[in-house]
Amino acid sequence: MPSETMSHFRYRLRRDGNAAMSWFREMWLRRWFRWLGYLIGVGLLALILGWIVFARNLPSVDQLRDYEPPLPTMVRDGEGKPVHSYARERRVQLEYSEYPPLLVRAYLAAEDRTFFEHGGIDYPGIVSAIITNLTNSGRPIGASTITQQVAKNLLLTNEVSYTRKIREAILAKRIEAALTKEQILELYLNEIPLGRRSFGVQAAARAYFDKDVDQLALHEMAFLAILPKAPETYGRARNADKAMARRNFVLSEMFRNGWITAAQRDAAQAMPLGLSETGNKAVAQVGGYYMEEVRRQLIDQFGETPDDGPLSVYGGGLWVRTAYDSKMQEAATAALRRGLVRYDTGKGWSGPIARIEADEQWKSRLASSFIGIDYDNWRVAAVLSKSAGEARIGFANGDIGRLPAGAASMGYRKTGGSAFSAMRPGDLIAVKATAPGVYQLRNIPEVSGGMVVESPHSGRIYAMQGGFDVRLSPFNRATQAERQPGSTIKPFVYATALDNGMTPATLIVDGPFCVYQGASLGNKCFRNYGGAGGSGEHTMRWGLEQSRNLMTVRTASQVGMEPIVETIKTMGIGQHEPYLSTALGAGTTTVERMTNAFSMLANHGRELKPRLIDYAQDRRGKVIFPKNWRPCDGCNMKDWDGRPMPRFAPSGKQLMDPLTAYQVVHMLEGVVQRGTAVRLRDLGVPLFGKTGTTTGPKDVWFVGGSPDVVAGVYVGFDQPRNMGGYAQGGSLAAPIFKDFFLGALTDAPPVPFIAPKGIRMVRIDRQSGRRVYGSWPGTDPKAAIIWEAFKPESEPRRTIREEEIKPVKTPKRQDVPVQQGNGRRTDADFLDDRGGII
């Protein structure tokens, strides 16, 4: 084609996309289309911004499927009964099926009537709430569904803002998509805060009515259903009218929805609120030093708060089985307190327990001090003001009383004046009512002490008291106070001697004993308690029964202190230095360790680990402590299968020769029958034990017991100082044990101490240790002939010498009892003096 002809043609390249673009350009020229595009763009931008502002970083709903709320730790006693809980919030987790249907409907009537119909957001309810808020000038109302409340309580904060409400709504839709309605209700009923530190309906049922949810009456269910709106308002007695009106409204709503009959509604509306003032009685909340020590051990093992791990004490929902025995604990607590008060009586007022500001806030200050007493109806009061004739005092519950000057006339031991004149406003004091509104001053003993009661078969600790009251002093003197054991260490000195060839009948000189300590120090001479001199040659048994220091230190010198301190260490008493004074109790130990050592003596020298906790389970029942715990197969069978009864094999290492351990126990029975603990003889049951009195005396001890129960007790000042010459283990500590025994063990059948295989019981003369023929031991504890325990081939040999066959007359006593005061000292007083270290 000629070129001039082609110049008249035009070519256009066309693609399919250009048609769509062309169409869009043509439509964009129209105004309505442009506005539509603007609206779509703004909507998309709003969605993006909304996601960034509200939905971005929202918590995952998936965590609710395996949600485990923080639960308190429950403690059970030796019989499995709940006795204490460690909780900062009351919580009990139940399954949805465990909640009564009528209780669930009460909450639906009060909170979300259409719960089973909506998808997480109640749109009609929102519109109704908006209209109500616009037409009323009162407090705005909300329209949160139960699902939204779950989202707020478990996944969000309590911040009051529209942002939180929008986030709450988004989460509610997600929760509805992830969980069933029943699962949502279960979370709600277990977690909703309902006042009185209660979270969840079961905890609230216990806090307000002391009932479980399946025991609630209809009017009680309706009351619990009103609490989510304002628990701190409706749960207080002064707002009873408001609570009644709201409760009756819920009952009316239940009737309107066809969930109850008119008769049920009317009967429930006629009922009073009936709130419990004491709260949950299902758990005794025994508290005290025992439970505080359990708490310390659990915290060391698992941590305190949920931040420390999933098994924490205050969040892990642990179930803890202890050896706690309520009868023994009550007896030990009462016995120790009475012993402390008995020692303190007549010494004057020791001063205020503590001090607070006596201003208008005194009541809250006193309550927040957590100081209290549960002894003999004593109460802690704050001195609010004082005039010449009386003081005005107040209590933590708001009560006001009078303390006449004559009721506080005891001397003030620090200045010598009267206690009333020494009191100042703000002092916290102990008082006891003598008439309505009138009180008398009481004194908290300045002296203190500790006591432990243990099983010599297992090491389980039945009872523990670490002072007068844990609310006055949390320091546990049973486990934390390191004190000199005094003569209670002597059985282990003699045990070492028995392992090194000596016998209970070995003669030891009770006479002067001095040790050269070098040119600069010269001789160190030991003495018996009270400065008594020697009394000649006696058997080892007599030396232990009468707690003769000179015989003990002479034995230690002969055996050597290295094996003695090794025995003390092996028996778990402590790491002591190999000095002769250690043989008289110059080292330190605790009541718990010393009680356990005596328990191992009664256990034939086999190792025991003192324990308060038998085992701990997680919230699902799995045993998590101790790690080596094993179930007893067949122990929980419903019916006997005809096979032998399951028996536990002896546990623990053999720390001491069982023959040696029994020989020591047998000699310690003599301490009770005719020695320094003779005060216990009239209990009339087989007992062993040892008193102890340290230099000063600064500490007095008794450790001992029966074949089934061993107890240890010490009394002394927290800052050790002289207790007075009359304070001795036999006169102060042993009576505390006796008081405990009478309160806890009088019903126990008398059980003799069982000798291990190999022990040979031989008749000997108690004074000379010689073997006796032709005569038999009598029932008199002071009889000349007794049965003595010997190891094989160690008993006295037969003889044909007449003077060694016949019983030897008791020699005349060589040491004269020391006169004290205006009266003559008795034999019992003489025996009580024979213990301790000088």
PDB file of N, CA and C in Angstrom, residues 631-708:
ATOM      1  N   PRO A 631       1.792 -45.062  97.038  1.00  0.00           N
ATOM      2  CA  PRO A 631       0.547 -45.483  97.686  1.00  0.00           C
ATOM      3  C   PRO A 631       0.701 -46.860  98.315  1.00  0.00           C
ATOM      4  N   CYS A 632      -0.125 -47.142  99.281  1.00  0.00           N
ATOM      5  CA  CYS A 632      -0.139 -48.460  99.912  1.00  0.00           C
ATOM      6  C   CYS A 632      -1.136 -49.327  99.162  1.00  0.00           C
ATOM      7  N   ASP A 633      -0.646 -50.224  98.349  1.00  0.00           N
ATOM      8  CA  ASP A 633      -1.515 -51.089  97.556  1.00  0.00           C
ATOM      9  C   ASP A 633      -2.340 -51.994  98.469  1.00  0.00           C
ATOM     10  N   GLY A 634      -3.632 -51.926  98.288  1.00  0.00           N
ATOM     11  CA  GLY A 634      -4.527 -52.787  99.061  1.00  0.00           C
ATOM     12  C   GLY A 634      -4.985 -52.205 100.373  1.00  0.00           C
ATOM     13  N   CYS A 635      -4.443 -51.056 100.785  1.00  0.00           N
ATOM     14  CA  CYS A 635      -4.814 -50.498 102.086  1.00  0.00           C
ATOM     15  C   CYS A 635      -6.239 -49.940 102.086  1.00  0.00           C
ATOM     16  N   ASN A 636      -6.754 -49.552 100.931  1.00  0.00           N
ATOM     17  CA  ASN A 636      -8.086 -48.954 100.859  1.00  0.00           C
ATOM     18  C   ASN A 636      -9.109 -49.890 100.218  1.00  0.00           C
ATOM     19  N   MET A 637      -8.858 -51.186 100.262  1.00  0.00           N
ATOM     20  CA  MET A 637      -9.817 -52.118  99.689  1.00  0.00           C
ATOM     21  C   MET A 637     -11.138 -52.084 100.466  1.00  0.00           C
ATOM     22  N   LYS A 638     -12.224 -52.209  99.719  1.00  0.00           N
ATOM     23  CA  LYS A 638     -13.538 -52.200 100.356  1.00  0.00           C
ATOM     24  C   LYS A 638     -13.750 -53.448 101.186  1.00  0.00           C
ATOM     25  N   ASP A 639     -13.349 -54.578 100.652  1.00  0.00           N
ATOM     26  CA  ASP A 639     -13.521 -55.859 101.342  1.00  0.00           C
ATOM     27  C   ASP A 639     -12.178 -56.576 101.444  1.00  0.00           C
ATOM     28  N   TRP A 640     -12.068 -57.410 102.472  1.00  0.00           N
ATOM     29  CA  TRP A 640     -10.842 -58.186 102.676  1.00  0.00           C
ATOM     30  C   TRP A 640     -10.763 -59.281 101.616  1.00  0.00           C
ATOM     31  N   ASP A 641      -9.578 -59.414 101.019  1.00  0.00           N
ATOM     32  CA  ASP A 641      -9.403 -60.419  99.963  1.00  0.00           C
ATOM     33  C   ASP A 641      -8.837 -61.733 100.489  1.00  0.00           C
ATOM     34  N   GLY A 642      -8.712 -61.841 101.808  1.00  0.00           N
ATOM     35  CA  GLY A 642      -8.228 -63.088 102.386  1.00  0.00           C
ATOM     36  C   GLY A 642      -6.725 -63.165 102.516  1.00  0.00           C
ATOM     37  N   ARG A 643      -6.020 -62.194 101.963  1.00  0.00           N
ATOM     38  CA  ARG A 643      -4.558 -62.212 102.041  1.00  0.00           C
ATOM     39  C   ARG A 643      -4.080 -61.519 103.315  1.00  0.00           C
ATOM     40  N   PRO A 644      -2.784 -61.678 103.658  1.00  0.00           N
ATOM     41  CA  PRO A 644      -2.266 -61.020 104.862  1.00  0.00           C
ATOM     42  C   PRO A 644      -2.404 -59.500 104.766  1.00  0.00           C
ATOM     43  N   MET A 645      -2.548 -58.875 105.911  1.00  0.00           N
ATOM     44  CA  MET A 645      -2.658 -57.424 105.975  1.00  0.00           C
ATOM     45  C   MET A 645      -1.369 -56.765 105.473  1.00  0.00           C
ATOM     46  N   PRO A 646      -1.506 -55.703 104.667  1.00  0.00           N
ATOM     47  CA  PRO A 646      -0.288 -54.997 104.219  1.00  0.00           C
ATOM     48  C   PRO A 646       0.499 -54.470 105.417  1.00  0.00           C
ATOM     49  N   ARG A 647       1.778 -54.666 105.402  1.00  0.00           N
ATOM     50  CA  ARG A 647       2.629 -54.193 106.493  1.00  0.00           C
ATOM     51  C   ARG A 647       3.785 -53.394 105.911  1.00  0.00           C
ATOM     52  N   PHE A 648       4.081 -52.315 106.571  1.00  0.00           N
ATOM     53  CA  PHE A 648       5.161 -51.458 106.125  1.00  0.00           C
ATOM     54  C   PHE A 648       6.489 -51.963 106.657  1.00  0.00           C
ATOM     55  N   ALA A 649       7.475 -52.023 105.803  1.00  0.00           N
ATOM     56  CA  ALA A 649       8.811 -52.396 106.239  1.00  0.00           C
ATOM     57  C   ALA A 649       9.430 -51.238 107.013  1.00  0.00           C
ATOM     58  N   PRO A 650      10.299 -51.517 107.987  1.00  0.00           N
ATOM     59  CA  PRO A 650      10.950 -50.432 108.726  1.00  0.00           C
ATOM     60  C   PRO A 650      11.684 -49.494 107.767  1.00  0.00           C
ATOM     61  N   SER A 651      11.521 -48.219 107.988  1.00  0.00           N
ATOM     62  CA  SER A 651      12.172 -47.239 107.128  1.00  0.00           C
ATOM     63  C   SER A 651      13.264 -46.525 107.913  1.00  0.00           C
ATOM     64  N   GLY A 652      14.162 -45.914 107.205  1.00  0.00           N
ATOM     65  CA  GLY A 652      15.223 -45.170 107.855  1.00  0.00           C
ATOM     66  C   GLY A 652      16.436 -46.026 108.175  1.00  0.00           C
ATOM     67  N   LYS A 653      17.560 -45.368 108.302  1.00  0.00           N
ATOM     68  CA  LYS A 653      18.802 -46.067 108.616  1.00  0.00           C
ATOM     69  C   LYS A 653      18.857 -46.428 110.093  1.00  0.00           C
ATOM     70  N   GLN A 654      19.677 -47.399 110.413  1.00  0.00           N
ATOM     71  CA  GLN A 654      19.930 -47.763 111.803  1.00  0.00           C
ATOM     72  C   GLN A 654      21.062 -46.869 112.296  1.00  0.00           C
ATOM     73  N   LEU A 655      20.712 -45.815 113.025  1.00  0.00           N
ATOM     74  CA  LEU A 655      21.707 -44.833 113.446  1.00  0.00           C
ATOM     75  C   LEU A 655      22.421 -45.229 114.734  1.00  0.00           C
ATOM     76  N   MET A 656      21.781 -46.051 115.525  1.00  0.00           N
ATOM     77  CA  MET A 656      22.367 -46.469 116.794  1.00  0.00           C
ATOM     78  C   MET A 656      22.076 -47.959 116.993  1.00  0.00           C
ATOM     79  N   ASP A 657      22.977 -48.644 117.623  1.00  0.00           N
ATOM     80  CA  ASP A 657      22.756 -50.048 117.960  1.00  0.00           C
ATOM     81  C   ASP A 657      21.431 -50.165 118.707  1.00  0.00           C
ATOM     82  N   PRO A 658      20.479 -50.976 118.215  1.00  0.00           N
ATOM     83  CA  PRO A 658      19.183 -51.074 118.901  1.00  0.00           C
ATOM     84  C   PRO A 658      19.303 -51.528 120.344  1.00  0.00           C
ATOM     85  N   LEU A 659      20.313 -52.346 120.653  1.00  0.00           N
ATOM     86  CA  LEU A 659      20.508 -52.778 122.027  1.00  0.00           C
ATOM     87  C   LEU A 659      20.934 -51.598 122.901  1.00  0.00           C
ATOM     88  N   THR A 660      21.810 -50.764 122.364  1.00  0.00           N
ATOM     89  CA  THR A 660      22.240 -49.575 123.098  1.00  0.00           C
ATOM     90  C   THR A 660      21.065 -48.637 123.340  1.00  0.00           C
ATOM     91  N   ALA A 661      20.263 -48.406 122.285  1.00  0.00           N
ATOM     92  CA  ALA A 661      19.124 -47.504 122.401  1.00  0.00           C
ATOM     93  C   ALA A 661      18.165 -47.983 123.491  1.00  0.00           C
ATOM     94  N   TYR A 662      17.927 -49.301 123.526  1.00  0.00           N
ATOM     95  CA  TYR A 662      17.000 -49.797 124.543  1.00  0.00           C
ATOM     96  C   TYR A 662      17.602 -49.676 125.939  1.00  0.00           C
ATOM     97  N   GLN A 663      18.889 -49.923 126.071  1.00  0.00           N
ATOM     98  CA  GLN A 663      19.513 -49.780 127.385  1.00  0.00           C
ATOM     99  C   GLN A 663      19.358 -48.348 127.908  1.00  0.00           C
ATOM    100  N   VAL A 664      19.512 -47.369 127.021  1.00  0.00           N
ATOM    101  CA  VAL A 664      19.357 -45.977 127.444  1.00  0.00           C
ATOM    102  C   VAL A 664      17.906 -45.712 127.846  1.00  0.00           C
ATOM    103  N   VAL A 665      16.961 -46.183 127.037  1.00  0.00           N
ATOM    104  CA  VAL A 665      15.553 -45.986 127.370  1.00  0.00           C
ATOM    105  C   VAL A 665      15.224 -46.643 128.705  1.00  0.00           C
ATOM    106  N   HIS A 666      15.760 -47.824 128.922  1.00  0.00           N
ATOM    107  CA  HIS A 666      15.497 -48.545 130.169  1.00  0.00           C
ATOM    108  C   HIS A 666      16.030 -47.756 131.367  1.00  0.00           C
ATOM    109  N   MET A 667      17.200 -47.155 131.224  1.00  0.00           N
ATOM    110  CA  MET A 667      17.728 -46.319 132.301  1.00  0.00           C
ATOM    111  C   MET A 667      16.885 -45.056 132.477  1.00  0.00           C
ATOM    112  N   LEU A 668      16.389 -44.501 131.353  1.00  0.00           N
ATOM    113  CA  LEU A 668      15.576 -43.290 131.441  1.00  0.00           C
ATOM    114  C   LEU A 668      14.212 -43.561 132.054  1.00  0.00           C
ATOM    115  N   GLU A 669      13.761 -44.816 132.031  1.00  0.00           N
ATOM    116  CA  GLU A 669      12.564 -45.157 132.799  1.00  0.00           C
ATOM    117  C   GLU A 669      12.830 -44.953 134.288  1.00  0.00           C
ATOM    118  N   GLY A 670      14.059 -45.225 134.693  1.00  0.00           N
ATOM    119  CA  GLY A 670      14.426 -45.015 136.094  1.00  0.00           C
ATOM    120  C   GLY A 670      14.437 -43.550 136.476  1.00  0.00           C
ATOM    121  N   VAL A 671      14.689 -42.660 135.516  1.00  0.00           N
ATOM    122  CA  VAL A 671      14.638 -41.222 135.793  1.00  0.00           C
ATOM    123  C   VAL A 671      13.242 -40.831 136.256  1.00  0.00           C
ATOM    124  N   VAL A 672      12.227 -41.451 135.662  1.00  0.00           N
ATOM    125  CA  VAL A 672      10.837 -41.165 136.034  1.00  0.00           C
ATOM    126  C   VAL A 672      10.473 -41.873 137.341  1.00  0.00           C
ATOM    127  N   GLN A 673      10.972 -43.078 137.530  1.00  0.00           N
ATOM    128  CA  GLN A 673      10.588 -43.862 138.701  1.00  0.00           C
ATOM    129  C   GLN A 673      11.232 -43.356 139.994  1.00  0.00           C
ATOM    130  N   ARG A 674      12.468 -42.876 139.935  1.00  0.00           N
ATOM    131  CA  ARG A 674      13.149 -42.496 141.178  1.00  0.00           C
ATOM    132  C   ARG A 674      14.206 -41.415 140.960  1.00  0.00           C
ATOM    133  N   GLY A 675      14.197 -40.775 139.797  1.00  0.00           N
ATOM    134  CA  GLY A 675      15.216 -39.776 139.503  1.00  0.00           C
ATOM    135  C   GLY A 675      14.667 -38.359 139.466  1.00  0.00           C
ATOM    136  N   THR A 676      15.228 -37.547 138.610  1.00  0.00           N
ATOM    137  CA  THR A 676      14.889 -36.127 138.593  1.00  0.00           C
ATOM    138  C   THR A 676      13.510 -35.833 138.030  1.00  0.00           C
ATOM    139  N   ALA A 677      12.874 -36.819 137.389  1.00  0.00           N
ATOM    140  CA  ALA A 677      11.510 -36.627 136.866  1.00  0.00           C
ATOM    141  C   ALA A 677      10.510 -37.454 137.660  1.00  0.00           C
ATOM    142  N   VAL A 678      10.797 -37.678 138.945  1.00  0.00           N
ATOM    143  CA  VAL A 678       9.952 -38.530 139.772  1.00  0.00           C
ATOM    144  C   VAL A 678       8.539 -37.974 139.897  1.00  0.00           C
ATOM    145  N   ARG A 679       8.343 -36.692 139.614  1.00  0.00           N
ATOM    146  CA  ARG A 679       7.007 -36.097 139.668  1.00  0.00           C
ATOM    147  C   ARG A 679       6.038 -36.773 138.702  1.00  0.00           C
ATOM    148  N   LEU A 680       6.567 -37.449 137.709  1.00  0.00           N
ATOM    149  CA  LEU A 680       5.704 -38.071 136.701  1.00  0.00           C
ATOM    150  C   LEU A 680       5.331 -39.502 137.068  1.00  0.00           C
ATOM    151  N   ARG A 681       5.899 -40.017 138.141  1.00  0.00           N
ATOM    152  CA  ARG A 681       5.702 -41.431 138.467  1.00  0.00           C
ATOM    153  C   ARG A 681       4.239 -41.753 138.746  1.00  0.00           C
ATOM    154  N   ASP A 682       3.507 -40.813 139.353  1.00  0.00           N
ATOM    155  CA  ASP A 682       2.131 -41.117 139.720  1.00  0.00           C
ATOM    156  C   ASP A 682       1.184 -41.155 138.522  1.00  0.00           C
ATOM    157  N   LEU A 683       1.677 -40.906 137.321  1.00  0.00           N
ATOM    158  CA  LEU A 683       0.839 -41.086 136.141  1.00  0.00           C
ATOM    159  C   LEU A 683       0.516 -42.556 135.922  1.00  0.00           C
ATOM    160  N   GLY A 684       1.348 -43.431 136.457  1.00  0.00           N
ATOM    161  CA  GLY A 684       1.024 -44.846 136.484  1.00  0.00           C
ATOM    162  C   GLY A 684       1.157 -45.584 135.173  1.00  0.00           C
ATOM    163  N   VAL A 685       1.922 -45.057 134.225  1.00  0.00           N
ATOM    164  CA  VAL A 685       2.132 -45.732 132.940  1.00  0.00           C
ATOM    165  C   VAL A 685       3.625 -45.771 132.656  1.00  0.00           C
ATOM    166  N   PRO A 686       4.082 -46.702 131.815  1.00  0.00           N
ATOM    167  CA  PRO A 686       5.504 -46.737 131.461  1.00  0.00           C
ATOM    168  C   PRO A 686       5.918 -45.453 130.741  1.00  0.00           C
ATOM    169  N   LEU A 687       6.867 -44.734 131.310  1.00  0.00           N
ATOM    170  CA  LEU A 687       7.372 -43.495 130.731  1.00  0.00           C
ATOM    171  C   LEU A 687       8.887 -43.476 130.851  1.00  0.00           C
ATOM    172  N   PHE A 688       9.526 -42.807 129.909  1.00  0.00           N
ATOM    173  CA  PHE A 688      10.961 -42.541 130.013  1.00  0.00           C
ATOM    174  C   PHE A 688      11.153 -41.057 129.790  1.00  0.00           C
ATOM    175  N   GLY A 689      12.284 -40.526 130.214  1.00  0.00           N
ATOM    176  CA  GLY A 689      12.502 -39.103 129.989  1.00  0.00           C
ATOM    177  C   GLY A 689      13.723 -38.599 130.723  1.00  0.00           C
ATOM    178  N   LYS A 690      14.046 -37.350 130.450  1.00  0.00           N
ATOM    179  CA  LYS A 690      15.212 -36.721 131.077  1.00  0.00           C
ATOM    180  C   LYS A 690      14.944 -35.240 131.258  1.00  0.00           C
ATOM    181  N   THR A 691      15.246 -34.756 132.455  1.00  0.00           N
ATOM    182  CA  THR A 691      15.171 -33.327 132.732  1.00  0.00           C
ATOM    183  C   THR A 691      16.477 -32.658 132.340  1.00  0.00           C
ATOM    184  N   GLY A 692      16.445 -31.343 132.243  1.00  0.00           N
ATOM    185  CA  GLY A 692      17.651 -30.585 131.933  1.00  0.00           C
ATOM    186  C   GLY A 692      17.552 -29.190 132.506  1.00  0.00           C
ATOM    187  N   THR A 693      18.648 -28.727 133.106  1.00  0.00           N
ATOM    188  CA  THR A 693      18.704 -27.371 133.654  1.00  0.00           C
ATOM    189  C   THR A 693      20.076 -26.801 133.322  1.00  0.00           C
ATOM    190  N   THR A 694      20.104 -25.710 132.600  1.00  0.00           N
ATOM    191  CA  THR A 694      21.385 -25.161 132.160  1.00  0.00           C
ATOM    192  C   THR A 694      21.918 -24.149 133.152  1.00  0.00           C
ATOM    193  N   THR A 695      23.144 -23.729 132.948  1.00  0.00           N
ATOM    194  CA  THR A 695      23.807 -22.801 133.847  1.00  0.00           C
ATOM    195  C   THR A 695      22.965 -21.550 134.027  1.00  0.00           C
ATOM    196  N   GLY A 696      22.819 -21.124 135.232  1.00  0.00           N
ATOM    197  CA  GLY A 696      22.067 -19.915 135.527  1.00  0.00           C
ATOM    198  C   GLY A 696      21.101 -20.093 136.686  1.00  0.00           C
ATOM    199  N   PRO A 697      20.006 -20.829 136.474  1.00  0.00           N
ATOM    200  CA  PRO A 697      19.588 -21.517 135.240  1.00  0.00           C
ATOM    201  C   PRO A 697      18.969 -20.549 134.231  1.00  0.00           C
ATOM    202  N   LYS A 698      19.277 -20.806 132.953  1.00  0.00           N
ATOM    203  CA  LYS A 698      18.728 -20.000 131.872  1.00  0.00           C
ATOM    204  C   LYS A 698      17.684 -20.751 131.047  1.00  0.00           C
ATOM    205  N   ASP A 699      17.774 -22.075 131.015  1.00  0.00           N
ATOM    206  CA  ASP A 699      16.799 -22.896 130.304  1.00  0.00           C
ATOM    207  C   ASP A 699      16.495 -24.118 131.149  1.00  0.00           C
ATOM    208  N   VAL A 700      15.231 -24.538 131.165  1.00  0.00           N
ATOM    209  CA  VAL A 700      14.859 -25.779 131.827  1.00  0.00           C
ATOM    210  C   VAL A 700      14.139 -26.652 130.804  1.00  0.00           C
ATOM    211  N   TRP A 701      14.392 -27.953 130.855  1.00  0.00           N
ATOM    212  CA  TRP A 701      13.921 -28.890 129.833  1.00  0.00           C
ATOM    213  C   TRP A 701      13.285 -30.119 130.457  1.00  0.00           C
ATOM    214  N   PHE A 702      12.423 -30.747 129.674  1.00  0.00           N
ATOM    215  CA  PHE A 702      12.069 -32.145 129.858  1.00  0.00           C
ATOM    216  C   PHE A 702      11.772 -32.726 128.485  1.00  0.00           C
ATOM    217  N   VAL A 703      12.366 -33.908 128.221  1.00  0.00           N
ATOM    218  CA  VAL A 703      12.089 -34.638 126.979  1.00  0.00           C
ATOM    219  C   VAL A 703      11.839 -36.085 127.356  1.00  0.00           C
ATOM    220  N   GLY A 704      10.769 -36.650 126.852  1.00  0.00           N
ATOM    221  CA  GLY A 704      10.467 -38.041 127.133  1.00  0.00           C
ATOM    222  C   GLY A 704       9.045 -38.375 126.754  1.00  0.00           C
ATOM    223  N   GLY A 705       8.571 -39.538 127.216  1.00  0.00           N
ATOM    224  CA  GLY A 705       7.212 -39.941 126.896  1.00  0.00           C
ATOM    225  C   GLY A 705       7.027 -41.437 127.010  1.00  0.00           C
ATOM    226  N   SER A 706       6.081 -41.920 126.218  1.00  0.00           N
ATOM    227  CA  SER A 706       5.711 -43.335 126.236  1.00  0.00           C
ATOM    228  C   SER A 706       6.235 -44.015 124.978  1.00  0.00           C
ATOM    229  N   PRO A 707       6.010 -45.327 124.821  1.00  0.00           N
ATOM    230  CA  PRO A 707       6.443 -45.982 123.584  1.00  0.00           C
ATOM    231  C   PRO A 707       5.738 -45.467 122.336  1.00  0.00           C
ATOM    232  N   ASP A 708       4.611 -44.732 122.499  1.00  0.00           N
ATOM    233  CA  ASP A 708       3.846 -44.265 121.347  1.00  0.00           C
ATOM    234  C   ASP A 708       3.886 -42.765 121.142  1.00  0.00           C
TER     235      ASP A 708
END
